[in-house]
Each structure stands twice: as structure tokens, then as C-alpha cells.
Tab-separated table of C-alpha atoms in Angstrom:
chain	number	residue	atom	x	y	z
E	85	UNK	CA	-9.471	-11.942	80.048
E	86	UNK	CA	-6.180	-12.890	81.758
E	87	UNK	CA	-2.530	-12.012	81.062
E	88	UNK	CA	-0.917	-13.307	78.093
E	89	UNK	CA	2.808	-14.268	78.413
E	90	UNK	CA	3.503	-13.768	74.401
E	91	UNK	CA	7.045	-15.541	75.501
E	92	UNK	CA	5.243	-18.706	76.800
E	93	UNK	CA	2.937	-18.640	73.455
E	94	UNK	CA	5.636	-17.987	71.789
E	95	UNK	CA	7.754	-21.687	72.848
E	96	UNK	CA	4.377	-23.405	73.388
E	97	UNK	CA	3.986	-22.284	69.357
E	98	UNK	CA	7.648	-23.732	68.860
E	99	UNK	CA	7.137	-27.328	70.976
E	100	UNK	CA	3.961	-28.105	69.330
E	101	UNK	CA	5.251	-27.865	65.942
E	102	UNK	CA	7.814	-29.526	67.123
E	103	UNK	CA	5.902	-32.444	68.866
E	104	UNK	CA	3.564	-32.432	64.704
E	105	UNK	CA	5.892	-33.360	63.259
E	106	UNK	CA	7.965	-36.345	65.721
E	107	UNK	CA	4.574	-37.405	65.875
E	108	UNK	CA	4.616	-38.135	62.032
E	109	UNK	CA	8.032	-40.021	62.785
E	110	UNK	CA	6.836	-41.706	65.274
E	111	UNK	CA	3.940	-42.996	62.952
E	112	UNK	CA	5.959	-44.131	60.394
E	113	UNK	CA	6.375	-47.218	63.132
E	114	UNK	CA	4.206	-50.633	62.336
E	115	UNK	CA	3.640	-50.775	65.980
E	116	UNK	CA	1.928	-47.712	66.112
E	117	UNK	CA	-1.834	-47.520	66.657
E	118	UNK	CA	-3.267	-45.505	63.390
E	119	UNK	CA	-6.247	-44.596	65.330
E	120	UNK	CA	-3.821	-42.809	68.050
E	121	UNK	CA	-1.527	-41.367	65.412
E	122	UNK	CA	-5.036	-39.484	63.576
E	123	UNK	CA	-6.297	-39.049	67.702
E	124	UNK	CA	-3.073	-37.356	69.063
E	125	UNK	CA	-2.762	-35.629	65.240
E	126	UNK	CA	-6.122	-33.371	65.897
E	127	UNK	CA	-5.267	-32.568	69.619
E	128	UNK	CA	-1.703	-30.931	68.513
E	129	UNK	CA	-3.365	-29.447	65.786
E	130	UNK	CA	-6.415	-28.069	67.537
E	131	UNK	CA	-4.306	-26.516	70.314
E	132	UNK	CA	-1.346	-25.295	68.124
E	133	UNK	CA	-4.499	-23.648	66.093
E	134	UNK	CA	-5.680	-22.549	69.622
E	135	UNK	CA	-2.894	-20.938	70.497
E	136	UNK	CA	-1.652	-19.449	67.118
E	137	UNK	CA	-5.474	-17.173	67.597
E	138	UNK	CA	-4.246	-16.227	71.181
E	139	UNK	CA	-1.460	-14.803	69.342
E	140	UNK	CA	-3.112	-13.394	66.965
E	141	UNK	CA	-4.549	-11.380	69.150
E	142	UNK	CA	-1.588	-10.546	70.764
E	143	UNK	CA	-0.120	-9.326	67.896
E	144	UNK	CA	-2.876	-6.779	66.435
E	145	UNK	CA	-2.665	-6.014	69.874
E	146	UNK	CA	1.260	-4.766	69.260
E	147	UNK	CA	1.947	-7.297	72.471
E	148	UNK	CA	4.676	-8.888	70.241
E	149	UNK	CA	8.531	-8.871	69.484
E	150	UNK	CA	8.437	-11.814	66.838
E	151	UNK	CA	6.387	-11.852	64.000
E	152	UNK	CA	3.720	-14.697	64.040
E	153	UNK	CA	5.434	-15.658	60.298
E	154	UNK	CA	8.243	-15.991	61.452
E	155	UNK	CA	7.691	-18.656	64.727
E	156	UNK	CA	5.433	-20.511	62.216
E	157	UNK	CA	8.184	-23.320	60.321
E	158	UNK	CA	6.222	-25.025	56.847
E	159	UNK	CA	4.116	-26.493	56.838
E	160	UNK	CA	2.503	-24.972	59.569
E	161	UNK	CA	3.101	-21.662	58.302
E	162	UNK	CA	-0.268	-21.559	55.948
E	163	UNK	CA	-1.740	-24.360	56.772
E	164	UNK	CA	-3.826	-24.066	59.990
E	165	UNK	CA	-6.503	-21.504	60.247
E	166	UNK	CA	-6.690	-19.705	63.689
């Protein structure tokens, strides 16, 4: 298994949370196709779940400085099960 850089992983988790929130905001526009919105939201959330799973593995191995619970902000703090 490749070496995981937990600092990069934590940044990616935070960035995906922000991207999902912005995607939700943009979806309110009348010019957004609902199918495109659904697909992009699903892709973002799927990738976030994968990163959370990796982070949980690293956290269990004691390789992280920031607990996952502090990285995940509502509504992601309990809704995504990796």
C-alpha cells in the first residue's frame, strides 16, 4: 500500500466539504441542470467518503495530528459513513 500523506489528506477532506457546500449553493441557480447537480454531488460525496475511510485507517494507526472529528464540519460530521 502506498504511503499516505495525512496532511494532504486532511486538506483534501476540508476542500471537498467546501466544494460540496459551494455546489449546493450553485444548485439554487435556475440555470443549473438538476441531473448535473445530482451527479456532481454524488461524485464529491463518494470521494469524501473514500478519503474519510483512508483518514480513519491512518487515525487508527496513530499517524494523524488532527482527529477526524475536528476535520468534519456539519453536515458531514455524522452523515457520511465510510
